[in-house]
Coordinates of C-alpha atoms and ligand atoms in Angstrom, one line a residue:
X1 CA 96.6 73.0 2.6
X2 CA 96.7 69.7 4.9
X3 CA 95.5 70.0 7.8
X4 CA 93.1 72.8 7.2
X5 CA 90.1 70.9 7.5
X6 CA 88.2 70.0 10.5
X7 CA 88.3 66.3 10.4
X8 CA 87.3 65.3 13.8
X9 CA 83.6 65.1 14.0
X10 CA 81.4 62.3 11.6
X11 CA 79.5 64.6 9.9
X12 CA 82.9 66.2 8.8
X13 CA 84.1 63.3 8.4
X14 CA 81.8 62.4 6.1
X15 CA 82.2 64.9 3.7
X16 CA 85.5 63.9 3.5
X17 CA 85.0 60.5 2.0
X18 CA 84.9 60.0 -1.8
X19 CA 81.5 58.8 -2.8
X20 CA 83.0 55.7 -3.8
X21 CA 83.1 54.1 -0.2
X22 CA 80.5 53.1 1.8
X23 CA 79.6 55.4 4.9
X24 CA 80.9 53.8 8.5
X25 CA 84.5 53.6 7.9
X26 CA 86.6 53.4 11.2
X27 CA 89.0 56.3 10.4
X28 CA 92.0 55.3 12.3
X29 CA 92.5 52.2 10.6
X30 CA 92.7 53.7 7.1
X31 CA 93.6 57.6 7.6
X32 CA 93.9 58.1 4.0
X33 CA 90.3 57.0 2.9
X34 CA 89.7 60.2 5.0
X35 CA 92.6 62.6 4.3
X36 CA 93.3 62.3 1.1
X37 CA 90.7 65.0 -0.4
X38 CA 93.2 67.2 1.6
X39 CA 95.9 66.6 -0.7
X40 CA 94.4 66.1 -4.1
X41 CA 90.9 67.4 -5.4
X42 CA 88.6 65.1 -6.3
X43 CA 88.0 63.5 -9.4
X44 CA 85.9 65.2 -11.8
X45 CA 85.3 61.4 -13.2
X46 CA 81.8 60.7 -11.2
X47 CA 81.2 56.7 -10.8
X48 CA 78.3 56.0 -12.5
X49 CA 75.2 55.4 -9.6
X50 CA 75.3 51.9 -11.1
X51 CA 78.7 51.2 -10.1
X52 CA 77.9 52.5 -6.7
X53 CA 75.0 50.5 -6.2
X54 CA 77.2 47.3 -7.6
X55 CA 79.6 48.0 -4.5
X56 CA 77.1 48.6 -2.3
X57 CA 75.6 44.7 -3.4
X58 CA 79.2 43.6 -3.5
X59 CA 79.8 44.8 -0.2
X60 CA 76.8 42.7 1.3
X61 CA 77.8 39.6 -0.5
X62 CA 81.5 39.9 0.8
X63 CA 80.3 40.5 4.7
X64 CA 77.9 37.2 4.1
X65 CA 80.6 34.8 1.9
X66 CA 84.0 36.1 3.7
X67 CA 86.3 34.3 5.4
X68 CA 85.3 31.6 8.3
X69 CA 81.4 33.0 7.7
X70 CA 79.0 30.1 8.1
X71 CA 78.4 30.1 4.0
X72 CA 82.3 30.4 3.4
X73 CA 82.7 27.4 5.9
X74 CA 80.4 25.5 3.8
X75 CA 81.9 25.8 1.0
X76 CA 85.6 24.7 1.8
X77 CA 83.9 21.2 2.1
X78 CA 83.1 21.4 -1.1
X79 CA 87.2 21.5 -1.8
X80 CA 87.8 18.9 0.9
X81 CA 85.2 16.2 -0.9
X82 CA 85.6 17.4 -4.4
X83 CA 82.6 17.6 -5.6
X84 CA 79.1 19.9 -4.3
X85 CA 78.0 18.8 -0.7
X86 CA 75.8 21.7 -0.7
X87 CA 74.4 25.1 -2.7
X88 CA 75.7 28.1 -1.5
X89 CA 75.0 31.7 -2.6
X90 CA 79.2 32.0 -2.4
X91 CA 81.2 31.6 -4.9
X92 CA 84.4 33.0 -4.9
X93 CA 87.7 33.9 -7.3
X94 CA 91.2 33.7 -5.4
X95 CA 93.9 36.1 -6.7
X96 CA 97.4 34.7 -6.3
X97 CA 100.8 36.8 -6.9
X98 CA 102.8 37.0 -9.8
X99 CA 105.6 40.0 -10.6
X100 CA 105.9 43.3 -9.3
X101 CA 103.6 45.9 -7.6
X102 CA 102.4 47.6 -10.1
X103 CA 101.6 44.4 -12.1
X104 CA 100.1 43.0 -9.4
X105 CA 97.5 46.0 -8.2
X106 CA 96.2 46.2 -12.0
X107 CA 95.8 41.8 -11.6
X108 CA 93.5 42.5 -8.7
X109 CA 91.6 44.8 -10.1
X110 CA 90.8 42.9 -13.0
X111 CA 89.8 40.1 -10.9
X112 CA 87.9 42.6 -8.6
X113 CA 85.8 43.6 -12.0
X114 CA 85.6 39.7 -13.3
X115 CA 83.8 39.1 -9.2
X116 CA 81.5 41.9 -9.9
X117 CA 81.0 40.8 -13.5
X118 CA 80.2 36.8 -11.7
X119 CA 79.0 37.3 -8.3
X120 CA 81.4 36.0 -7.1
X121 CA 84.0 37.1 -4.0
X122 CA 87.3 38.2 -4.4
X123 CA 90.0 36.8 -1.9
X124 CA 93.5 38.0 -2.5
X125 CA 96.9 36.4 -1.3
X126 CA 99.4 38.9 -1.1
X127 CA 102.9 36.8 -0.2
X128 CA 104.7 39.0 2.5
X129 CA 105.9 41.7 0.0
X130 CA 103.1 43.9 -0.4
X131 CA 101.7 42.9 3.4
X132 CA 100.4 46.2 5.0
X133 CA 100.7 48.5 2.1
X134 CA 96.9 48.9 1.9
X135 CA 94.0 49.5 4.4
X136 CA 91.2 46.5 4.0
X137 CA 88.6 47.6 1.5
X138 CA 85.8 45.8 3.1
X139 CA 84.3 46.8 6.4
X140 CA 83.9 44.0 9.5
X141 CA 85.3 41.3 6.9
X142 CA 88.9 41.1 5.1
X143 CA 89.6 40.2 1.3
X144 CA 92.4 38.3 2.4
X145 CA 92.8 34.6 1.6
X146 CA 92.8 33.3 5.1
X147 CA 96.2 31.1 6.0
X148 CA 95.0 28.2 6.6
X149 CA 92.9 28.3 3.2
X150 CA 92.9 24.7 1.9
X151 CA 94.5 25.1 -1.6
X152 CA 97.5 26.7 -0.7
X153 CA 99.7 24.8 -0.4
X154 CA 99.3 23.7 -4.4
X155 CA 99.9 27.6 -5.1
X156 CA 103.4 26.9 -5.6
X157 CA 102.7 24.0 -7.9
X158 CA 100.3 26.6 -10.1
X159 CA 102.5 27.3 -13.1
X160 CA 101.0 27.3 -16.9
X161 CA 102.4 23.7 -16.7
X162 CA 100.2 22.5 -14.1
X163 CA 98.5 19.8 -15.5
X164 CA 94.9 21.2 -13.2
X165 CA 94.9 24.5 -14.9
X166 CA 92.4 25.2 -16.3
X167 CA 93.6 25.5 -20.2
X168 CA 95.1 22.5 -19.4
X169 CA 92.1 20.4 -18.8
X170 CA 90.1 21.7 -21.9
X171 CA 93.5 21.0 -24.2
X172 CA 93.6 17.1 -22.5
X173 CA 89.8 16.8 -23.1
X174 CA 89.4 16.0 -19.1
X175 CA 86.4 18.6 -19.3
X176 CA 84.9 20.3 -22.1
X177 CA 81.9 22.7 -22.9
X178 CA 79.5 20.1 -24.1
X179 CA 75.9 20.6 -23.3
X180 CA 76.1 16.9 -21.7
X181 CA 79.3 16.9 -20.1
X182 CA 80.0 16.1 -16.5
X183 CA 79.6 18.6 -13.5
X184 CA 83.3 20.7 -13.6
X185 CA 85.4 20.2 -10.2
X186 CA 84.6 22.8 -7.4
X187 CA 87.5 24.5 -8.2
X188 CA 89.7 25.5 -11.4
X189 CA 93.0 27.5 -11.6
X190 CA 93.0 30.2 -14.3
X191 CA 96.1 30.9 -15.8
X192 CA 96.0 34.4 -17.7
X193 CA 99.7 35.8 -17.6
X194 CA 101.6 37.0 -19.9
X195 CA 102.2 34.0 -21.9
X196 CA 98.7 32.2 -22.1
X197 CA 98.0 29.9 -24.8
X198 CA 95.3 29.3 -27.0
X199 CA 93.3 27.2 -24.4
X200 CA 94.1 29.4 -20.8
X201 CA 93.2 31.9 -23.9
X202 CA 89.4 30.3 -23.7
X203 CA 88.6 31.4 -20.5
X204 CA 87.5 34.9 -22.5
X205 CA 84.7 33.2 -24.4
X206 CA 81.1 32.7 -23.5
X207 CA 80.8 29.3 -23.6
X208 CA 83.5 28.7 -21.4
X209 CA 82.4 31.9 -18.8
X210 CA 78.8 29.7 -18.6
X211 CA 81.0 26.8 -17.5
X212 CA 82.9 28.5 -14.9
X213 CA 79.5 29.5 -13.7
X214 CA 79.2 26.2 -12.2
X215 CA 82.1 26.4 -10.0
X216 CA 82.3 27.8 -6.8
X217 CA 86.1 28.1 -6.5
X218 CA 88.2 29.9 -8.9
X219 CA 92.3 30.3 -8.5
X220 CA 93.9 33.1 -10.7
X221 CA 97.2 33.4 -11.8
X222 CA 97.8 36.7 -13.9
X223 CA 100.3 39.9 -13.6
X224 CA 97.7 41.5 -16.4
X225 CA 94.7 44.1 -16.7
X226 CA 92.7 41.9 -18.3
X227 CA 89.8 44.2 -18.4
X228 CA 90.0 44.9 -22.1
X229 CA 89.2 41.5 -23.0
X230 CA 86.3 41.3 -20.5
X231 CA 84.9 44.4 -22.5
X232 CA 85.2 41.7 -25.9
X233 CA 83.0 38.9 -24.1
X234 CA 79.7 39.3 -25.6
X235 CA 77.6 38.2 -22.0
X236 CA 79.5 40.8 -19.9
X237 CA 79.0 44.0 -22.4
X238 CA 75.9 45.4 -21.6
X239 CA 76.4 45.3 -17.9
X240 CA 79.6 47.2 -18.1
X241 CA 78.8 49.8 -20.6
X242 CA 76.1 50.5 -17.3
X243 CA 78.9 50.3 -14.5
X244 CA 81.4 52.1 -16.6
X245 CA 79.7 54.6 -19.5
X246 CA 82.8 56.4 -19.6
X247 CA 84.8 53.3 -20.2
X248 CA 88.8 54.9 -20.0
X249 CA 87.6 55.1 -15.7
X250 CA 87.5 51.7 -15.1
X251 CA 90.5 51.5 -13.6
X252 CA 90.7 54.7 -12.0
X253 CA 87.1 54.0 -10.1
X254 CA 88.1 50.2 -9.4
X255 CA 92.2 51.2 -8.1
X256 CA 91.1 54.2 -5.9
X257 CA 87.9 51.9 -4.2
X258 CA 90.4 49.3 -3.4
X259 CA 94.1 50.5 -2.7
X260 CA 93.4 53.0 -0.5
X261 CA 97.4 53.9 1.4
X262 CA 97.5 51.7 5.1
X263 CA 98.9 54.3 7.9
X264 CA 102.4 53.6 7.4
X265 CA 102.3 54.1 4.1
X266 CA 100.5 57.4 4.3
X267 CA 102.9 58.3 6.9
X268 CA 105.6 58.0 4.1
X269 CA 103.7 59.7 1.5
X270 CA 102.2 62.6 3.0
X271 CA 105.9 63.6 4.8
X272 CA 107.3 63.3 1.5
X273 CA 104.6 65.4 0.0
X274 CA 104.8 68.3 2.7
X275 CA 108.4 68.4 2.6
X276 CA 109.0 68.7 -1.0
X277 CA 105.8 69.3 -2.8
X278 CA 103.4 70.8 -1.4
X279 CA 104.5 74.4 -1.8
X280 CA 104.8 74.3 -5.5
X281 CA 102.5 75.9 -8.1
X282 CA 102.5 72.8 -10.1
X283 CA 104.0 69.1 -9.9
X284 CA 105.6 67.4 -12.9
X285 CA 106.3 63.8 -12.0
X286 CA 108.5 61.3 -14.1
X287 CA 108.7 57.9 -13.8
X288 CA 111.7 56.7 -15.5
X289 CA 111.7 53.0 -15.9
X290 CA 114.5 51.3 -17.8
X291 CA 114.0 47.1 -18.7
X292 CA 117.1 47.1 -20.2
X293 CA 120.1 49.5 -19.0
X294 CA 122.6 48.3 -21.5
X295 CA 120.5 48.4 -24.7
X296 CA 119.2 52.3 -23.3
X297 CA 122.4 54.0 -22.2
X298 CA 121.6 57.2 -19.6
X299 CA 122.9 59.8 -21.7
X300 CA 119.7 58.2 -24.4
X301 CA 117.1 58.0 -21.7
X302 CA 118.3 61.4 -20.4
X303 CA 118.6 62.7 -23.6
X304 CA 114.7 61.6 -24.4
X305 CA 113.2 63.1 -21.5
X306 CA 114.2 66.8 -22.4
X307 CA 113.4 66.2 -25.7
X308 CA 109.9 65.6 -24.3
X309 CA 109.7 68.1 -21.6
X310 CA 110.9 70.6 -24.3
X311 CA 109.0 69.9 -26.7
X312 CA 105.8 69.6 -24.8
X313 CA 106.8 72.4 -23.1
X314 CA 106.1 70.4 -19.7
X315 CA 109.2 72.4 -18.5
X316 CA 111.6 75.5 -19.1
X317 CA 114.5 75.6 -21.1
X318 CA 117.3 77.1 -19.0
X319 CA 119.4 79.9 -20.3
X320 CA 123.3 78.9 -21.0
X321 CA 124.5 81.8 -18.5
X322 CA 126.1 81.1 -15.3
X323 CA 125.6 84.4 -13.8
X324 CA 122.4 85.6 -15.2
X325 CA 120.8 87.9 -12.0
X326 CA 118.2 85.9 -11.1
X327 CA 116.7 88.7 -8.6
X328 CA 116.0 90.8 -11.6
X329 CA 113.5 88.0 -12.6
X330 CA 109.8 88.8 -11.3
X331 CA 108.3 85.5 -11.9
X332 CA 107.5 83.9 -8.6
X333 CA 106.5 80.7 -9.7
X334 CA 108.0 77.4 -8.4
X335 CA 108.1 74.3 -10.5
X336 CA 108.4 70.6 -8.6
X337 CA 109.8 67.8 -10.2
X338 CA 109.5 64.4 -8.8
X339 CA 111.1 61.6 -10.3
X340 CA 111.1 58.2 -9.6
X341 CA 113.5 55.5 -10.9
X342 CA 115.4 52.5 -9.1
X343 CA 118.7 55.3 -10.6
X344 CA 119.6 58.0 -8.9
X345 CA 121.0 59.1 -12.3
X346 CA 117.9 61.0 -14.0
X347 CA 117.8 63.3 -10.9
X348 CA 120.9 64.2 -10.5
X349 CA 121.0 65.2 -13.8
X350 CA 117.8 67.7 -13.8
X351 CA 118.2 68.9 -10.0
X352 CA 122.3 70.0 -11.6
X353 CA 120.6 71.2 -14.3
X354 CA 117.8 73.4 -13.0
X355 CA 120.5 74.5 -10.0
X356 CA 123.3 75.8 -12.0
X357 CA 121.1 77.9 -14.7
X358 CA 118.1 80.6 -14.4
X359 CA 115.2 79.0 -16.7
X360 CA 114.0 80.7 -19.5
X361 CA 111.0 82.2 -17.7
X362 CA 112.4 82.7 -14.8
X363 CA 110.6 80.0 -12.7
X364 CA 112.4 77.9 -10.2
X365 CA 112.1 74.0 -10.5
X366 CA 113.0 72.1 -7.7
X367 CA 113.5 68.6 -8.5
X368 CA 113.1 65.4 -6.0
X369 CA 113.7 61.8 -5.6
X370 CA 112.1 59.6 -2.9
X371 CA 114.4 56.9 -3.4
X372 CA 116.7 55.1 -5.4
X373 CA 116.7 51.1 -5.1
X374 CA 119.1 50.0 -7.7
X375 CA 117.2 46.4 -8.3
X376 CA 114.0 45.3 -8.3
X377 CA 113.6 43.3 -4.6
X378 CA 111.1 40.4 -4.7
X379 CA 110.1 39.4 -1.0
X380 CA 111.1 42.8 0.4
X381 CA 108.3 44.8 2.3
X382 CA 110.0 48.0 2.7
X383 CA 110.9 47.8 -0.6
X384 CA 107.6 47.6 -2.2
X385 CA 105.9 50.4 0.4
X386 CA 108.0 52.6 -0.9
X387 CA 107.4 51.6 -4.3
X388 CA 103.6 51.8 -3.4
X389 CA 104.6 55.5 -2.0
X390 CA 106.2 56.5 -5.4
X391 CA 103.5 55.4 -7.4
X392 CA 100.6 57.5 -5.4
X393 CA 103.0 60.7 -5.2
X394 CA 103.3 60.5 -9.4
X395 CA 99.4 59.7 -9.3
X396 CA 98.9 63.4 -7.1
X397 CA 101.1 65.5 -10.0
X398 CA 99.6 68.1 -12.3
X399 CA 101.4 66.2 -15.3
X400 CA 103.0 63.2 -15.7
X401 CA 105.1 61.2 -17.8
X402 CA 105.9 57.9 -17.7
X403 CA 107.9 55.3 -19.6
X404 CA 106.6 52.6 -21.9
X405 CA 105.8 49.3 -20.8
X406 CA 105.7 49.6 -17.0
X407 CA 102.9 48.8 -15.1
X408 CA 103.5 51.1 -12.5
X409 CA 103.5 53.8 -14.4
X410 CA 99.8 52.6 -15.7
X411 CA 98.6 52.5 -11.9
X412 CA 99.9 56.0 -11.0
X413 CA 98.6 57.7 -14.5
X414 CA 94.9 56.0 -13.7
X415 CA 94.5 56.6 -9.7
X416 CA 95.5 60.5 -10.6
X417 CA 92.8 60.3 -13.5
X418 CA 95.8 61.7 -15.7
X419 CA 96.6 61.1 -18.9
X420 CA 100.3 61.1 -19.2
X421 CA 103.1 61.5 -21.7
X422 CA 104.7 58.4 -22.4
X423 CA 108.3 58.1 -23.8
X424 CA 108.5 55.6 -26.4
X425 CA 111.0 52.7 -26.0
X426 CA 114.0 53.6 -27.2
X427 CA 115.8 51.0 -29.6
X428 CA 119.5 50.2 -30.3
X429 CA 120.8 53.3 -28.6
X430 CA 118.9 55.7 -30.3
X431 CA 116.7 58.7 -28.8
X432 CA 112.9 57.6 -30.5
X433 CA 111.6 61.0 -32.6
X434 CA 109.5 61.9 -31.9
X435 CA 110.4 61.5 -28.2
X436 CA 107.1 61.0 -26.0
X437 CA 103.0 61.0 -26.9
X438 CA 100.3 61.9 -25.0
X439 CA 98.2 58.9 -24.2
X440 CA 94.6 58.2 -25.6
X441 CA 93.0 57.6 -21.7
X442 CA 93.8 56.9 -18.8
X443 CA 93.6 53.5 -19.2
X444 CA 96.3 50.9 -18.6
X445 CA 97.4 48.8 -21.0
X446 CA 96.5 44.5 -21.2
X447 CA 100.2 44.1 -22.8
X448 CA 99.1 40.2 -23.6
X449 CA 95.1 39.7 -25.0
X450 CA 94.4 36.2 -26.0
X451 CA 95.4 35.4 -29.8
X452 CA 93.0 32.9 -30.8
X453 CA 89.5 32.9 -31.3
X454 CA 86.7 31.2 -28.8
X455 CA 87.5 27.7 -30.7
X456 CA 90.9 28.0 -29.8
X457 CA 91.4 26.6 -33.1
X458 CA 91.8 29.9 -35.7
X459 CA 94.5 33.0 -35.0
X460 CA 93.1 36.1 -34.5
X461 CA 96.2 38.4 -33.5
X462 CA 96.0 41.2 -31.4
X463 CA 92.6 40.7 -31.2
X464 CA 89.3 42.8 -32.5
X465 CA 89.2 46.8 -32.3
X466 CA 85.8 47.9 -31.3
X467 CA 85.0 51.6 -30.4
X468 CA 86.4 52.2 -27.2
X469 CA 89.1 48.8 -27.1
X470 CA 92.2 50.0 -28.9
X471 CA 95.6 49.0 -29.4
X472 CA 98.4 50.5 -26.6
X473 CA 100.4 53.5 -27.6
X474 CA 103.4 51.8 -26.4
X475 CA 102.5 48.0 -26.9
X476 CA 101.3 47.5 -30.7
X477 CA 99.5 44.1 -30.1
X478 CA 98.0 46.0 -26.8
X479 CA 94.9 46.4 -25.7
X480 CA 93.3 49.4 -24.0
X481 CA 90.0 51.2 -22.8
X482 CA 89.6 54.7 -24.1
Ligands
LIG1 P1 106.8 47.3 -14.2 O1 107.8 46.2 -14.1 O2 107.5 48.6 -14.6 O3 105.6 47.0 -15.0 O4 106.3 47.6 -12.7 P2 106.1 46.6 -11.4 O5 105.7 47.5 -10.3 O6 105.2 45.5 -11.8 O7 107.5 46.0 -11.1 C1 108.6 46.8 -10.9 C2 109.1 46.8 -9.5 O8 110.4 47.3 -9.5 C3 108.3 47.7 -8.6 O9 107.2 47.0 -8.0 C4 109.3 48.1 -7.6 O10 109.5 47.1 -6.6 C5 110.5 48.3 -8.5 N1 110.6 49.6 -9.1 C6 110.6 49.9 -10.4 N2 110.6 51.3 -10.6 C7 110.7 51.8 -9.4 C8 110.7 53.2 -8.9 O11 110.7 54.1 -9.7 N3 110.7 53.4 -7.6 C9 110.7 52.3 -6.7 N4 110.7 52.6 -5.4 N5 110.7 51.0 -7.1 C10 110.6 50.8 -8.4

């Protein structure tokens, strides 16, 4: 129950902390790196003591190469001469935004992996939108791109157009991999979203990875988990089979060390939680997520979700009598349903539902919605904390199920370490049969791999299956860790 544990001493306070952060954390500033073993148990995924020592090492190198540090300093007049003035230790790789939150939080993580991978440090630029939803990972530094960061004002230029990306620059021959070719630029923009060709598609080979090497500034673009195809380069594969031996926890290890709930967000997520959820025997949440409203009518999407809960028996059936006497029913168990969805729709339908009739087995289900937005808001804070408050309350059920395709479905199914049940996509109207599977892992999905192989010259497809890279449940040409 919250609130039963003493968390006001450091020694307390310590056993509170996941093992994934570093000891020393200011409490205040972040109360749910502390508090949030009283809502949810631990994981029973252990990080790997590997991993933990690659924080630890990551941590040091962020506190010497962050922002206005003496190294960091040094290094911006690389960018103002264009070319090396001096050698470093610091090199860094500079996430910009691209597409919703959930998009977004599995982009950073997949750069946070590629800076571990590199050595490099990982800067993030938020835009306003998703200011303030989460504490700062790093002690007595910041992973924020400062503001007055030279290159930013070319961020908006930084399309898949831009004539400096990257893939651009190998397709016009301005650089190339050649043993004798110049010294690259002191800083590249990667473009990896969800369009990338074959030559921003390069950027997953070997050769290319040894180029990058040799430049100290790199500028992503990317609203993908692109840690499947990081698992395919052959120079990064023995170093993460020793971070990550149980390789569907990348993302769940990674997305709980670095989006960790600021205090206003906690604020909303733990009042939610007390209010609605916490006196339940078990928590079923669905995340109902509809791309297309006209092509997948309510009563369809409606329609598909029993069929799944049904089916999977996730939920009671309730009995078609009105007046049933539900005192005469001994069981005592209480069922809570959380759904999120911009619709109020989906909720209405189920709370009507479970109100009107006694279940099957007697249970009560009480059935909740945080909030209904009706659109997807770019450039709205509120709008994307409580997004960010959704998608931890799903990651805290017993069960989930998600919808196909959506991102922040992917984050919420990973930080709970769950493995959800995913409704297919319906088509043309029509409820998919069968309705939902359980997923393979944990893992998200890369919806977009590179196509072409490392000579950008020869189509490939979807890309190689190896062992523990597989295609998506919901996204055939897919990739994901399981
Ligand atoms: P995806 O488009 O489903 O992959 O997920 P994203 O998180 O990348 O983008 C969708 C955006 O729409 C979210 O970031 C939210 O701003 C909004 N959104 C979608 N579904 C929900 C929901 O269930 N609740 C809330 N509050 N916002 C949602």
């Amino acid at each position: 129950t919250p609130g039963v544990v003493d968390s006001g001493n450091a020694s307390s306070q310590q056993l509170l902390l996941d093992e994934l952060f570093a000891p020393g954390h200011d409490k205040g500033s972040c109360l749910s790196r502390y508090e949030a073993i009283l809502y949810r148990k631990p994981s029973s995924h252990k990080p790997s003591p590997y991993l933990l020592s690659k924080l630890r090492n990551y941590e040091s190198l962020h506190n010497l190469c962050g922002p206005y540090t003496e190294a960091y300093n040094k290094t911006l007049e690389q960018l103002k001469y264009g070319r090396k003035v001096s050698t470093t230790d610091c090199n860094y790789v500079v996430y910009t935004p691209l597409s919703g939150l959930g998009n977004r939080m599995l982009t950073i993580a997949s750069a946070f992996l590629y800076a571990l991978l590199t050595n490099r440090v990982l800067l993030v630029e938020f835009g306003s939108e998703i200011a303030g939803l989460f504490c700062e990972p790093f002690q007595q530094t910041t992973w924020l791109l400062p503001r007055d960061f030279p290159l930013r004002n070319q961020f908006d230029n930084f399309s898949q157009e831009y004539p400096h990306t990257y893939g651009n620059m190998l397709k016009s021959r301005v650089i190339n991999t050649a043993v004798k070719s110049p010294p690259p630029p002191p800083f590249l923009y990667i473009y990896l979203a969800y369009n990338i060709d074959r030559y921003d598609g390069l950027f997953y080979c070997d050769q290319n990875q040894d180029q990058l090497g040799k430049v100290p500034w790199l500028v992503i673009k990317s609203n993908q988990y692109f840690v499947p195809s990081l698992f395919l380069v052959p120079s990064f594969k023995q170093e993460l089979s020793k971070l990550f031996p149980d390789e569907e926890t990348v993302f769940h290890h990674l997305g709980r060390y670095l989006f960790q709930p600021s205090n206003e967000a906690w604020g909303l997520i733990t009042r939610f939680y007390r209010a609605y959820l916490s006196k339940a025997d078990e928590t079923i949440g669905i995340q109902v997520r509809v791309f297309d409203p006209k092509a997948t009518p309510f009563q369809t999407v409606m329609h598909q979700i029993l069929s799944c809960t049904l089916k999977e028996k996730l939920l009671p059936e309730v009995l078609d009598v009105k007046n049933s006497a539900a005192s005469s029913s001994n069981n005592q168990s209480m069922k809570a349903v959380l759904v999120t969805s911009l619709y109020s729709e989906y909720y209405e339908h189920l709370k009507g539902m479970y109100w009107t009739k006694p279940t099957v087995s007697g249970e009560v289900i009480g059935v909740y919605q945080p909030s209904h937005e009706e659109h997807e808001i770019y450039g709205n804070n509120m709008h994307s904390m409580k997004a960010w408050t959704e998608i931890y309350l799903l990651s805290m059920s017993n069960v989930l199920i998600t919808s196909s395709w959506s991102t922040f479905g992917y984050v919420a199914q990973s930080l709970g370490g769950l493995k959800p049940w995913m409704l297919y996509r319906p088509f043309n109207g029509t409820t998919p049969d069968p309705p939902c599977v359980q997923a393979m892992s944990m893992e998200p999905c890369f919806h977009f791999p590179p196509s072409y192989g490392c000579k950008a010259d020869v189509y490939i497809g979807p890309g190689a299956i190896v062992p523990h890279v597989k295609h998506c449940e919901d996204v055939e040409w897919g990739l994901k860790l399981v």
